[in-house]
Tab-separated table of C-alpha atoms in Angstrom:
chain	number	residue	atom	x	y	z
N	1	UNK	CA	-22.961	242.348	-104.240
N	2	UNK	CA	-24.778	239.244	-103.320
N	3	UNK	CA	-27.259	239.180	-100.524
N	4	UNK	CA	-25.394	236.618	-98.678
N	5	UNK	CA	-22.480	239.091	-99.121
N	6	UNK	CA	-24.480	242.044	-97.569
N	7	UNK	CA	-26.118	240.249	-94.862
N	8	UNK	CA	-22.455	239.413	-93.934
N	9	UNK	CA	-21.310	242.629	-93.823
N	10	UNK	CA	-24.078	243.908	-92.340
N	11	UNK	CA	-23.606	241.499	-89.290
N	12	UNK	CA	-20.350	242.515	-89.320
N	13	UNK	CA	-21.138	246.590	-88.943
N	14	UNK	CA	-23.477	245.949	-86.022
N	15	UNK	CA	-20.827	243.970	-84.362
N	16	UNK	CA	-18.792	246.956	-83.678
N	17	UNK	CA	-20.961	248.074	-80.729
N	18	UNK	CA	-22.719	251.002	-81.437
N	19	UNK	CA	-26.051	252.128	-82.911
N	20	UNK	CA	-26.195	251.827	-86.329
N	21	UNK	CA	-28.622	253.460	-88.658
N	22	UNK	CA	-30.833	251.776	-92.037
N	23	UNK	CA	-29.724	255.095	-93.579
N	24	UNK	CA	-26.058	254.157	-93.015
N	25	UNK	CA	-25.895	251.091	-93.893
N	26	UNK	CA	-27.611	251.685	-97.267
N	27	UNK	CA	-25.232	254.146	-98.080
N	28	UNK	CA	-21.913	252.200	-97.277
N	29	UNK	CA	-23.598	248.871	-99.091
N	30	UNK	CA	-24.948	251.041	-102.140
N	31	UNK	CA	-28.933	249.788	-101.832
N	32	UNK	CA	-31.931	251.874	-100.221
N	33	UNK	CA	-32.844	251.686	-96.733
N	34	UNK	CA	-35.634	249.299	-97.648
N	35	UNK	CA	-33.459	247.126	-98.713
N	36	UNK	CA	-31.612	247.298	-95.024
N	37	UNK	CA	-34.657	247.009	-93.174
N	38	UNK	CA	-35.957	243.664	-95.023
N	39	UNK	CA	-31.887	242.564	-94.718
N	40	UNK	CA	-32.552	243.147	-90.534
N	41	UNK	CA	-35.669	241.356	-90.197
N	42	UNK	CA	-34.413	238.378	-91.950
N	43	UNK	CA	-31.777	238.407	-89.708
N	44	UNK	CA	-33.192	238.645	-86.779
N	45	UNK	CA	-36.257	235.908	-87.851
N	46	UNK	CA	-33.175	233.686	-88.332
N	47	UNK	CA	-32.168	234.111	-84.650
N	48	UNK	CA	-29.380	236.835	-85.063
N	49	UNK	CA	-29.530	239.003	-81.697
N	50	UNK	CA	-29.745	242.622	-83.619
N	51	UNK	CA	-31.592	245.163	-81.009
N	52	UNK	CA	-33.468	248.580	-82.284
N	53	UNK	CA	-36.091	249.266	-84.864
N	54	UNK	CA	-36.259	251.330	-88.157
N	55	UNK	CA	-35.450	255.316	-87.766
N	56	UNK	CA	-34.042	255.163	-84.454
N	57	UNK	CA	-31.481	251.953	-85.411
N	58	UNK	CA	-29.759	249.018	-84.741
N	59	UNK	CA	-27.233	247.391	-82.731
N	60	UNK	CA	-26.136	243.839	-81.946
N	61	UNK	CA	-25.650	242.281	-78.504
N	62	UNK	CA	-22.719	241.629	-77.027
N	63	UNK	CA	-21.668	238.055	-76.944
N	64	UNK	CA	-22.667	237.200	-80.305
N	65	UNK	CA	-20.426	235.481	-83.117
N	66	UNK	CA	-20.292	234.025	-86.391
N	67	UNK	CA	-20.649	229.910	-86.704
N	68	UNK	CA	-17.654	228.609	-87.731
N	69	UNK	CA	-16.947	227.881	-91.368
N	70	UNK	CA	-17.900	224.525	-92.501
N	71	UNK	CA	-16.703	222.583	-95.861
N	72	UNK	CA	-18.064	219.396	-96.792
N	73	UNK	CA	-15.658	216.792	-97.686
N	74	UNK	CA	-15.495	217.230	-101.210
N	75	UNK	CA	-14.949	220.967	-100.309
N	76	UNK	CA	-11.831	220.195	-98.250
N	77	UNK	CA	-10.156	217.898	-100.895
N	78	UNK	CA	-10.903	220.416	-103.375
N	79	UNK	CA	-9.064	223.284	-101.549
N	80	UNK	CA	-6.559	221.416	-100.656
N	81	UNK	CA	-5.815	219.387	-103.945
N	82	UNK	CA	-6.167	222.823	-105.700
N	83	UNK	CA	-3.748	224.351	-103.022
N	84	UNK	CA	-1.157	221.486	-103.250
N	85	UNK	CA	-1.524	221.444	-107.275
N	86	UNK	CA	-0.746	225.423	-107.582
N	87	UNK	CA	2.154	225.152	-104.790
N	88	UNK	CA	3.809	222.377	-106.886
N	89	UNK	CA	3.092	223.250	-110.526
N	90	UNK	CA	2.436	227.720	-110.470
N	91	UNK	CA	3.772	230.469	-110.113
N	92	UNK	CA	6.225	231.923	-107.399
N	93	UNK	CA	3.776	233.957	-105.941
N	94	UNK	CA	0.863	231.614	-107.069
N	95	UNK	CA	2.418	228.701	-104.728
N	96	UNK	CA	3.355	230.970	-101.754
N	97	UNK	CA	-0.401	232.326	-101.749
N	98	UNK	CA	-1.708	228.660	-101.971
N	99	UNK	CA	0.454	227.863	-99.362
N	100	UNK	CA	-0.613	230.763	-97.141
N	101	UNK	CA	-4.558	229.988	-98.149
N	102	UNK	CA	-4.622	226.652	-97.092
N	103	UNK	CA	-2.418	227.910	-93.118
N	104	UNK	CA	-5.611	230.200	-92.782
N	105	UNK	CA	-8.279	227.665	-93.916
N	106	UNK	CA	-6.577	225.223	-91.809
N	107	UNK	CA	-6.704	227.639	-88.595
N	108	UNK	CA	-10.212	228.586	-88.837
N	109	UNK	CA	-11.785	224.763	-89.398
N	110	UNK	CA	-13.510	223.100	-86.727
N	111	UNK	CA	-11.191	219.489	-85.719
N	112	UNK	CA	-13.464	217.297	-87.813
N	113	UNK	CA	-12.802	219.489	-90.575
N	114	UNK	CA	-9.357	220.235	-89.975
N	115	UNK	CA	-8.969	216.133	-89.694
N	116	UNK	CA	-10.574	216.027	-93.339
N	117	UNK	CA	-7.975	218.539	-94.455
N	118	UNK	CA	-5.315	216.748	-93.160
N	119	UNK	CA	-6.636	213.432	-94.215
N	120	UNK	CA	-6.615	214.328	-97.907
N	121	UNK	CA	-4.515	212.127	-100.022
N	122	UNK	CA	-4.021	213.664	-103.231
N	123	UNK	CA	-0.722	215.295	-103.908
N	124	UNK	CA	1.688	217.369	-106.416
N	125	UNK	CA	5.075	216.432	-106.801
N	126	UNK	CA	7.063	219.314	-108.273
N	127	UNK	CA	8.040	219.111	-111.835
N	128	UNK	CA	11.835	219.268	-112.781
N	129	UNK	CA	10.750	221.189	-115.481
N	130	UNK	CA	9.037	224.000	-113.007
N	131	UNK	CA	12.441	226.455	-112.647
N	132	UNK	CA	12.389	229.746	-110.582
N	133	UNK	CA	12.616	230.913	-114.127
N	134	UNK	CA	9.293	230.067	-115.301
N	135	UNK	CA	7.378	230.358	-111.760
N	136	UNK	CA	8.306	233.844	-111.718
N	137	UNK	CA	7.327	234.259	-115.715
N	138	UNK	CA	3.881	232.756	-114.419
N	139	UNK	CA	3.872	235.651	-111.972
N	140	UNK	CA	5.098	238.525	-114.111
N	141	UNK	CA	2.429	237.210	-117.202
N	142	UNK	CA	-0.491	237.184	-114.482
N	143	UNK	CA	0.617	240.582	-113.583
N	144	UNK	CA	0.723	241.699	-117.116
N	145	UNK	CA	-2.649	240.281	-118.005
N	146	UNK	CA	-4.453	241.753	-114.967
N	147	UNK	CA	-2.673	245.364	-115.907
N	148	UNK	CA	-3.824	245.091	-119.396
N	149	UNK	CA	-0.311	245.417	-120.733
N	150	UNK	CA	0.984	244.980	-124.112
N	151	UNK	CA	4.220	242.938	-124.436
N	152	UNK	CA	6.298	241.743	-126.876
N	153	UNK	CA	7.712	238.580	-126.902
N	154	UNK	CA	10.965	236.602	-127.836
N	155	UNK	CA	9.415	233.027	-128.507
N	156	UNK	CA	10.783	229.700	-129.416
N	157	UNK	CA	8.260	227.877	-131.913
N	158	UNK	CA	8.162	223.752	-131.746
N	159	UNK	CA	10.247	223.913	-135.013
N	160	UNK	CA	12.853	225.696	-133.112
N	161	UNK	CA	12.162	229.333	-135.310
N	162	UNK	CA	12.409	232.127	-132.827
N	163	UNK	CA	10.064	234.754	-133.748
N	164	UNK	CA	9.237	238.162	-132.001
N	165	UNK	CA	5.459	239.184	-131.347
N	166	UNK	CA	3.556	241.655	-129.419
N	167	UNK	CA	0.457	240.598	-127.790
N	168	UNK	CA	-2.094	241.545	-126.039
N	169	UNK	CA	-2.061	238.740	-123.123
N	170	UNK	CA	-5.721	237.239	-121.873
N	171	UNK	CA	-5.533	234.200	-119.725
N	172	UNK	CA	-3.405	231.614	-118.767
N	173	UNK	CA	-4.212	228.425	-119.534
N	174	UNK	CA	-2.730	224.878	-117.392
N	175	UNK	CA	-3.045	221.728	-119.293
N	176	UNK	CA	-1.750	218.742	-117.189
N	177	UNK	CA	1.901	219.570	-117.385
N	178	UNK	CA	2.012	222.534	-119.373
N	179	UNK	CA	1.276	226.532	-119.088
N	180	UNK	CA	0.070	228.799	-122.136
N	181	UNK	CA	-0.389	231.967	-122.363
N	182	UNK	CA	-3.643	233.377	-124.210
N	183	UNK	CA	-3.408	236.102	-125.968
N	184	UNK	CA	-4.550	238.617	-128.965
N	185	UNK	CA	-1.249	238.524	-131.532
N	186	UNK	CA	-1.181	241.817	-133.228
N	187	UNK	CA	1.066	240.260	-135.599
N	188	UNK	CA	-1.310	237.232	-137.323
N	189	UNK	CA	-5.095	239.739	-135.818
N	190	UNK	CA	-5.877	236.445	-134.250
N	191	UNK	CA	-6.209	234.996	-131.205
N	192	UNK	CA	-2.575	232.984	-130.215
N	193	UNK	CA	-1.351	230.116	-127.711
N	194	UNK	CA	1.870	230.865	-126.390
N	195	UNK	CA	3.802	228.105	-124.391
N	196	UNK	CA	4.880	230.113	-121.231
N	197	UNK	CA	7.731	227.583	-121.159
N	198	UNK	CA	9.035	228.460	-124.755
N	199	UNK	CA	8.872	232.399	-124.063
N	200	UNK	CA	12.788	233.532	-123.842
N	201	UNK	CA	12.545	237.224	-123.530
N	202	UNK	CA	9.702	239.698	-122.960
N	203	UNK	CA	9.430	243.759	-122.038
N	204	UNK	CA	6.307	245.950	-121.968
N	205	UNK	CA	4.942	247.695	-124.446
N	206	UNK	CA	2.574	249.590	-123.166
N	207	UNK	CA	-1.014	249.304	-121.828
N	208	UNK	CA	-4.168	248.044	-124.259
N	209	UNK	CA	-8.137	248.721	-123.698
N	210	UNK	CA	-9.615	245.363	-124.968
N	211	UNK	CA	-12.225	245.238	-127.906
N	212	UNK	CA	-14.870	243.243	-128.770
N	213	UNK	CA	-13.640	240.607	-130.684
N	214	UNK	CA	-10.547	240.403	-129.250
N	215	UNK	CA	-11.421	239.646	-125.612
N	216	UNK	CA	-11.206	236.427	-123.529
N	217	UNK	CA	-14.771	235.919	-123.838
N	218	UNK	CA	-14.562	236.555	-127.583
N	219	UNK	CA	-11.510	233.200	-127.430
N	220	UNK	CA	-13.890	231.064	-125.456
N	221	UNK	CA	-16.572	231.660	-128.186
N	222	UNK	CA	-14.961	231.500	-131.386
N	223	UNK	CA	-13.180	228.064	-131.179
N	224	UNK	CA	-12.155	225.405	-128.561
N	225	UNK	CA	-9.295	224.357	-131.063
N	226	UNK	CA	-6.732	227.118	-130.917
N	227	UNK	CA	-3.006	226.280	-132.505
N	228	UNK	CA	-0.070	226.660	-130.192
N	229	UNK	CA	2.633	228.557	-131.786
């Protein structure tokens, strides 16, 4: 965990109101109590109202919040260019969660912000090519790469041949206007581009345990200059 990670969550245990010990908050953010105490007295030198003192412990006073999340305005256009570009051009459940990311950034920014946000004018206009079909493909390969699961594949080659593989899916990758899928083809023992578009059929085949060689990392190393299939 970061320390800006633990200092939040530490503000956020003493804001429940009762006295909190170094002891137990070391133990539910997995570093020693010396680590908690330093944590507190950086807090508090930074103006955070935390009452008590180490082996009797801490508490914060009432009235006390967190500052408001601020984005500079490349930040904004960033979130919400990203946001806009996954609604139009990703997956079902890709473009419903960028949609429902950018409501709850939107209701938490201060107006200036929230102006920014709503000032941004970069858009995504929805491909005709982008069918339910292949949003929810987007969805199911995300699914299958995050499960580690094997599937095999009906695929449509740029010749036209329609070939069957099993892979070992790794990433997907977006390049302007179309998807690919990544993955290790047990077929060829090589790394493989799949165009999600040109995928037909596909069922599971089981789960896999990456190994070295054949992992993401392992892609990004090797070559830049993969063939599509």
């Amino acid at each position: 965990m970061r320390r800006a990670d633990r200092l939040f969550q530490i503000v956020q245990h003493l804001r429940g109101g009762w006295l909190t010990t170094a002891a137990d908050l070391a133990q539910r953010l997995e570093v020693s109590p010396r680590t908690i105490y330093r944590d507190i007295a950086d807090l508090m030198a930074n103006g955070v109202p935390i009452d008590g003192e180490a082996g009797l412990g801490y508490m914060m006073r009432d009235g006390y919040d967190l500052p408001p999340l601020m984005f500079t305005r490349a930040e904004v256009t960033a979130l919400v260019a990203g946001a806009r570009l996954i609604r139009a051009w990703g997956g079902a459940a890709m473009a419903l969660g960028a949609e429902n990311a950018l409501e709850k950034v939107e209701s938490i920014l201060p107006a200036d912000a929230l102006e920014k946000a709503r000032s941004v004018h970069i858009y995504a206009m929805t491909p005709d090519a982008m069918d339910q079909n292949l949003r929810l493909r987007l969805d199911e390969l995300e699914t299958h790469i995050e499960q580690q699961m094997r599937l095999k594949i009906g695929y449509t080659d740029k010749n036209d041949a329609v070939t069957e593989r099993v892979v070992q899916p790794l990433g997907i990758w977006f390049w302007g206007a179309v998807w690919t899928l990544v993955s290790w083809c047990e077929f060829r023992q090589d790394f493989r581009m799949f165009r999600v578009d040109r995928i037909n059929a596909m069922s599971e085949e089981g789960r896999f345990e990456p190994v070295e060689g054949q992992k993401l990392s392992d892609f990004f190393a090797c070559a830049p200059e993969r063939q599509q299939s």
